[in-house]
Amino acid sequence: MSIEVERKFVCNANSLKTLEEIGVCVRQHQFQDRYFDTPQFDLTLRDVWLRQRKGCWELKCPTTTVKGGEELQDEPSKAATLCTRYKEITNVADIHLKLKEVLKDISENKSPISECCQTSTDHHGLGNAEMNCVPEEGWASAMNLVCFAEFTTMRRTFTLEEDGVNVDLDDADFGYSVGEIEVLIPEGGDMQAALDKIHRTAKKLGVAGDQAVDGKMSVYLQRNFPAHYARLLSQHIL
Ligand code: V4E
């Protein structure tokens, strides 16, 4: 399980030029995201984001160490507040467990996935990789989860000379583009070092100071589910 620390930014001609100087575009690919929630939006109202990307399940949820090391200081730096930190879970057995924990009132019905995950303690085994790409109709629908958002993204990924920093430039098919400076750390890893790397990269790219930038899903919700978007804003989830 890893923690994704990232900062979104608007990529203009200057930052693109710098990015091409300090980084290498290692990948350009297109993928479809399908996001799931209960009809009452129980997950996203808890800042839990379940999706299928390229058919594989992924869950993002807030880090349990809500206050990272850097935030034990008197005041988190402005730069740190612009960064999000989410735990990223890709093992379906772990996703299932986490969802059960979040949705305490889910059906007690035994789902096919809980049976086939009983031997899946190896989170990196091929079995799990295969299992991750199971169709949704089994356990997800048993948990009353429905797809509420579906869009395709064209992504260019750059690796930077700064160790462990990636930059993604995304163009979503609903007409929104956004950049992300991203560092992955293991659970319990050095959050401050990750934030410093992101801060240095943002400065190099000339990314403007204290402006928070919307992610694709924020914009998608704003356009397609304005009432839910307003609720997420009012609860400071977005
Ligand atoms: C965590 C989250 C959402 C799920 C989508 O996360 P995001 O990082 O936007 O996905 P993507 O595809 O752009 O990047 P990848 O996962 O490939 O690295 S939707 C909303 N959130 C919370 C959130 C937030 N509160 N603030 C900001 C700036 N972004 C996301």
PDB file of N, CA and C and ligand atoms in Angstrom, residues 4 6-8 31 33 35 44 47-51 53 58 60-61 82-84 86 88 151 153 155 168 170 178 180 182 212-218 221 232 236-238, ligand 1:
ATOM      1  N   GLU A   4      -0.048   8.430  -1.914  1.00  0.00           N
ATOM      2  CA  GLU A   4       0.171   9.302  -3.062  1.00  0.00           C
ATOM      3  C   GLU A   4       0.083  10.752  -2.579  1.00  0.00           C
ATOM      4  N   GLU A   6       0.300  14.552  -3.849  1.00  0.00           N
ATOM      5  CA  GLU A   6       0.309  15.248  -5.136  1.00  0.00           C
ATOM      6  C   GLU A   6      -0.223  16.667  -5.059  1.00  0.00           C
ATOM      7  N   ARG A   7       0.196  17.416  -6.035  1.00  0.00           N
ATOM      8  CA  ARG A   7      -0.280  18.793  -6.150  1.00  0.00           C
ATOM      9  C   ARG A   7      -0.718  19.017  -7.595  1.00  0.00           C
ATOM     10  N   LYS A   8      -1.907  19.534  -7.744  1.00  0.00           N
ATOM     11  CA  LYS A   8      -2.423  19.790  -9.088  1.00  0.00           C
ATOM     12  C   LYS A   8      -2.041  21.199  -9.521  1.00  0.00           C
ATOM     13  N   PHE A  31      -6.819   6.238 -20.829  1.00  0.00           N
ATOM     14  CA  PHE A  31      -7.515   5.274 -19.966  1.00  0.00           C
ATOM     15  C   PHE A  31      -8.895   5.803 -19.606  1.00  0.00           C
ATOM     16  N   ASP A  33     -11.790   5.959 -16.668  1.00  0.00           N
ATOM     17  CA  ASP A  33     -12.103   5.828 -15.248  1.00  0.00           C
ATOM     18  C   ASP A  33     -13.603   5.688 -15.082  1.00  0.00           C
ATOM     19  N   TYR A  35     -16.110   5.711 -11.794  1.00  0.00           N
ATOM     20  CA  TYR A  35     -16.191   5.911 -10.352  1.00  0.00           C
ATOM     21  C   TYR A  35     -17.493   5.351  -9.808  1.00  0.00           C
ATOM     22  N   THR A  44     -18.065   8.939  -1.184  1.00  0.00           N
ATOM     23  CA  THR A  44     -17.408  10.222  -1.463  1.00  0.00           C
ATOM     24  C   THR A  44     -17.659  11.228  -0.345  1.00  0.00           C
ATOM     25  N   ASP A  47     -14.926  10.983   1.764  1.00  0.00           N
ATOM     26  CA  ASP A  47     -13.655  11.209   1.061  1.00  0.00           C
ATOM     27  C   ASP A  47     -13.005   9.904   0.600  1.00  0.00           C
ATOM     28  N   VAL A  48     -13.851   8.933   0.271  1.00  0.00           N
ATOM     29  CA  VAL A  48     -13.372   7.638  -0.208  1.00  0.00           C
ATOM     30  C   VAL A  48     -13.777   7.505  -1.669  1.00  0.00           C
ATOM     31  N   TRP A  49     -12.797   7.204  -2.520  1.00  0.00           N
ATOM     32  CA  TRP A  49     -13.012   7.269  -3.960  1.00  0.00           C
ATOM     33  C   TRP A  49     -12.684   5.921  -4.580  1.00  0.00           C
ATOM     34  N   LEU A  50     -13.729   5.270  -5.061  1.00  0.00           N
ATOM     35  CA  LEU A  50     -13.571   3.939  -5.652  1.00  0.00           C
ATOM     36  C   LEU A  50     -13.712   4.059  -7.158  1.00  0.00           C
ATOM     37  N   ARG A  51     -12.733   3.496  -7.849  1.00  0.00           N
ATOM     38  CA  ARG A  51     -12.844   3.561  -9.311  1.00  0.00           C
ATOM     39  C   ARG A  51     -12.294   2.297  -9.949  1.00  0.00           C
ATOM     40  N   ARG A  53     -10.040   1.641 -13.198  1.00  0.00           N
ATOM     41  CA  ARG A  53      -9.224   2.269 -14.247  1.00  0.00           C
ATOM     42  C   ARG A  53      -8.676   1.151 -15.112  1.00  0.00           C
ATOM     43  N   GLU A  58      -9.387   0.420  -7.958  1.00  0.00           N
ATOM     44  CA  GLU A  58      -8.480   1.246  -7.152  1.00  0.00           C
ATOM     45  C   GLU A  58      -9.320   2.010  -6.136  1.00  0.00           C
ATOM     46  N   LYS A  60      -9.014   5.168  -3.264  1.00  0.00           N
ATOM     47  CA  LYS A  60      -8.224   6.220  -2.621  1.00  0.00           C
ATOM     48  C   LYS A  60      -8.979   6.665  -1.391  1.00  0.00           C
ATOM     49  N   CYS A  61      -8.276   6.685  -0.278  1.00  0.00           N
ATOM     50  CA  CYS A  61      -8.911   7.165   0.947  1.00  0.00           C
ATOM     51  C   CYS A  61      -7.910   7.986   1.747  1.00  0.00           C
ATOM     52  N   LEU A  82      -1.500  22.757  -0.187  1.00  0.00           N
ATOM     53  CA  LEU A  82      -1.927  22.593  -1.584  1.00  0.00           C
ATOM     54  C   LEU A  82      -1.762  21.150  -2.060  1.00  0.00           C
ATOM     55  N   CYS A  83      -1.117  20.353  -1.233  1.00  0.00           N
ATOM     56  CA  CYS A  83      -0.877  18.964  -1.622  1.00  0.00           C
ATOM     57  C   CYS A  83      -1.917  18.052  -0.981  1.00  0.00           C
ATOM     58  N   THR A  84      -2.355  17.062  -1.734  1.00  0.00           N
ATOM     59  CA  THR A  84      -3.247  16.061  -1.155  1.00  0.00           C
ATOM     60  C   THR A  84      -2.442  14.810  -0.837  1.00  0.00           C
ATOM     61  N   TYR A  86      -3.265  10.772  -0.187  1.00  0.00           N
ATOM     62  CA  TYR A  86      -4.270   9.701  -0.143  1.00  0.00           C
ATOM     63  C   TYR A  86      -3.576   8.353  -0.144  1.00  0.00           C
ATOM     64  N   GLU A  88      -3.506   4.735  -1.408  1.00  0.00           N
ATOM     65  CA  GLU A  88      -3.988   4.134  -2.648  1.00  0.00           C
ATOM     66  C   GLU A  88      -3.981   2.613  -2.487  1.00  0.00           C
ATOM     67  N   PHE A 151     -15.349   8.702 -17.517  1.00  0.00           N
ATOM     68  CA  PHE A 151     -14.696   9.574 -18.495  1.00  0.00           C
ATOM     69  C   PHE A 151     -13.340   9.003 -18.900  1.00  0.00           C
ATOM     70  N   THR A 153      -9.349   9.767 -20.148  1.00  0.00           N
ATOM     71  CA  THR A 153      -8.261  10.741 -19.996  1.00  0.00           C
ATOM     72  C   THR A 153      -7.116  10.385 -20.936  1.00  0.00           C
ATOM     73  N   ARG A 155      -3.278  10.936 -21.054  1.00  0.00           N
ATOM     74  CA  ARG A 155      -2.260  11.330 -20.067  1.00  0.00           C
ATOM     75  C   ARG A 155      -0.847  11.242 -20.651  1.00  0.00           C
ATOM     76  N   ASP A 168       2.155  14.318 -14.320  1.00  0.00           N
ATOM     77  CA  ASP A 168       1.169  13.865 -15.306  1.00  0.00           C
ATOM     78  C   ASP A 168       0.453  15.079 -15.886  1.00  0.00           C
ATOM     79  N   ASP A 170      -2.901  15.727 -17.872  1.00  0.00           N
ATOM     80  CA  ASP A 170      -4.138  15.020 -18.223  1.00  0.00           C
ATOM     81  C   ASP A 170      -5.076  15.895 -19.047  1.00  0.00           C
ATOM     82  N   VAL A 178      -5.542  19.227 -16.670  1.00  0.00           N
ATOM     83  CA  VAL A 178      -4.900  19.545 -15.391  1.00  0.00           C
ATOM     84  C   VAL A 178      -3.565  18.810 -15.303  1.00  0.00           C
ATOM     85  N   GLU A 180      -0.452  17.294 -12.664  1.00  0.00           N
ATOM     86  CA  GLU A 180      -0.278  16.790 -11.293  1.00  0.00           C
ATOM     87  C   GLU A 180       1.199  16.507 -11.060  1.00  0.00           C
ATOM     88  N   GLU A 182       3.524  14.514  -8.663  1.00  0.00           N
ATOM     89  CA  GLU A 182       3.180  13.384  -7.793  1.00  0.00           C
ATOM     90  C   GLU A 182       4.418  12.675  -7.251  1.00  0.00           C
ATOM     91  N   ALA A 212      -5.231  26.762  -5.177  1.00  0.00           N
ATOM     92  CA  ALA A 212      -5.593  25.343  -5.289  1.00  0.00           C
ATOM     93  C   ALA A 212      -6.255  25.113  -6.641  1.00  0.00           C
ATOM     94  N   VAL A 213      -5.921  24.004  -7.254  1.00  0.00           N
ATOM     95  CA  VAL A 213      -6.446  23.712  -8.595  1.00  0.00           C
ATOM     96  C   VAL A 213      -7.338  22.474  -8.531  1.00  0.00           C
ATOM     97  N   ASP A 214      -8.474  22.548  -9.195  1.00  0.00           N
ATOM     98  CA  ASP A 214      -9.431  21.439  -9.168  1.00  0.00           C
ATOM     99  C   ASP A 214      -8.904  20.222  -9.925  1.00  0.00           C
ATOM    100  N   GLY A 215      -9.210  19.042  -9.385  1.00  0.00           N
ATOM    101  CA  GLY A 215      -8.931  17.812 -10.110  1.00  0.00           C
ATOM    102  C   GLY A 215     -10.057  17.518 -11.098  1.00  0.00           C
ATOM    103  N   LYS A 216      -9.849  16.474 -11.881  1.00  0.00           N
ATOM    104  CA  LYS A 216     -10.847  16.126 -12.909  1.00  0.00           C
ATOM    105  C   LYS A 216     -12.201  15.810 -12.271  1.00  0.00           C
ATOM    106  N   MET A 217     -12.147  15.031 -11.176  1.00  0.00           N
ATOM    107  CA  MET A 217     -13.415  14.615 -10.570  1.00  0.00           C
ATOM    108  C   MET A 217     -14.182  15.796  -9.978  1.00  0.00           C
ATOM    109  N   SER A 218     -13.450  16.761  -9.412  1.00  0.00           N
ATOM    110  CA  SER A 218     -14.133  17.948  -8.876  1.00  0.00           C
ATOM    111  C   SER A 218     -14.922  18.636  -9.980  1.00  0.00           C
ATOM    112  N   LEU A 221     -17.929  16.563 -11.093  1.00  0.00           N
ATOM    113  CA  LEU A 221     -19.055  16.658 -10.151  1.00  0.00           C
ATOM    114  C   LEU A 221     -19.734  18.022 -10.236  1.00  0.00           C
ATOM    115  N   LEU A 232     -20.041  18.392  -0.907  1.00  0.00           N
ATOM    116  CA  LEU A 232     -18.642  18.020  -0.665  1.00  0.00           C
ATOM    117  C   LEU A 232     -17.808  19.257  -0.328  1.00  0.00           C
ATOM    118  N   HIS A 236     -15.906  20.340   3.247  1.00  0.00           N
ATOM    119  CA  HIS A 236     -14.443  20.481   3.067  1.00  0.00           C
ATOM    120  C   HIS A 236     -13.781  19.204   2.589  1.00  0.00           C
ATOM    121  N   ILE A 237     -14.519  18.416   1.819  1.00  0.00           N
ATOM    122  CA  ILE A 237     -13.933  17.219   1.223  1.00  0.00           C
ATOM    123  C   ILE A 237     -13.273  17.599  -0.104  1.00  0.00           C
ATOM    124  N   LEU A 238     -13.883  18.548  -0.773  1.00  0.00           N
ATOM    125  CA  LEU A 238     -13.253  19.095  -1.995  1.00  0.00           C
ATOM    126  C   LEU A 238     -12.841  20.543  -1.722  1.00  0.00           C
TER     127      LEU A 238
HETATM  128  C1  V4E B   1      -8.814  11.733  -4.132  1.00  0.00           C
HETATM  129  C2  V4E B   1      -9.906  12.431  -4.842  1.00  0.00           C
HETATM  130  C3  V4E B   1     -10.511  11.927  -5.948  1.00  0.00           C
HETATM  131  C4  V4E B   1     -10.202  10.679  -6.653  1.00  0.00           C
HETATM  132  C5  V4E B   1      -9.419  11.034  -7.861  1.00  0.00           C
HETATM  133  O1  V4E B   1      -8.163  11.452  -7.415  1.00  0.00           O
HETATM  134  P1  V4E B   1      -7.259  12.307  -8.382  1.00  0.00           P
HETATM  135  O2  V4E B   1      -5.911  12.439  -7.762  1.00  0.00           O
HETATM  136  O3  V4E B   1      -7.933  13.576  -8.702  1.00  0.00           O
HETATM  137  O4  V4E B   1      -7.204  11.348  -9.637  1.00  0.00           O
HETATM  138  P2  V4E B   1      -6.374  11.460 -10.961  1.00  0.00           P
HETATM  139  O5  V4E B   1      -6.922  10.520 -11.937  1.00  0.00           O
HETATM  140  O6  V4E B   1      -6.320  12.902 -11.388  1.00  0.00           O
HETATM  141  O7  V4E B   1      -4.882  11.103 -10.551  1.00  0.00           O
HETATM  142  P3  V4E B   1      -4.172   9.687 -10.278  1.00  0.00           P
HETATM  143  O8  V4E B   1      -5.028   8.946  -9.304  1.00  0.00           O
HETATM  144  O9  V4E B   1      -4.017   8.974 -11.564  1.00  0.00           O
HETATM  145  O10 V4E B   1      -2.852  10.070  -9.672  1.00  0.00           O
HETATM  146  S1  V4E B   1     -11.696  12.975  -6.482  1.00  0.00           S
HETATM  147  C6  V4E B   1     -11.410  14.038  -5.229  1.00  0.00           C
HETATM  148  N1  V4E B   1     -10.434  13.632  -4.446  1.00  0.00           N
HETATM  149  C7  V4E B   1     -10.015  14.459  -3.368  1.00  0.00           C
HETATM  150  C8  V4E B   1      -9.198  15.624  -3.889  1.00  0.00           C
HETATM  151  C9  V4E B   1      -9.171  16.813  -3.165  1.00  0.00           C
HETATM  152  N2  V4E B   1      -9.844  16.959  -2.035  1.00  0.00           N
HETATM  153  N3  V4E B   1      -8.441  17.862  -3.617  1.00  0.00           N
HETATM  154  C10 V4E B   1      -7.747  17.754  -4.766  1.00  0.00           C
HETATM  155  C11 V4E B   1      -6.951  18.918  -5.255  1.00  0.00           C
HETATM  156  N4  V4E B   1      -7.748  16.628  -5.488  1.00  0.00           N
HETATM  157  C12 V4E B   1      -8.458  15.564  -5.047  1.00  0.00           C
END
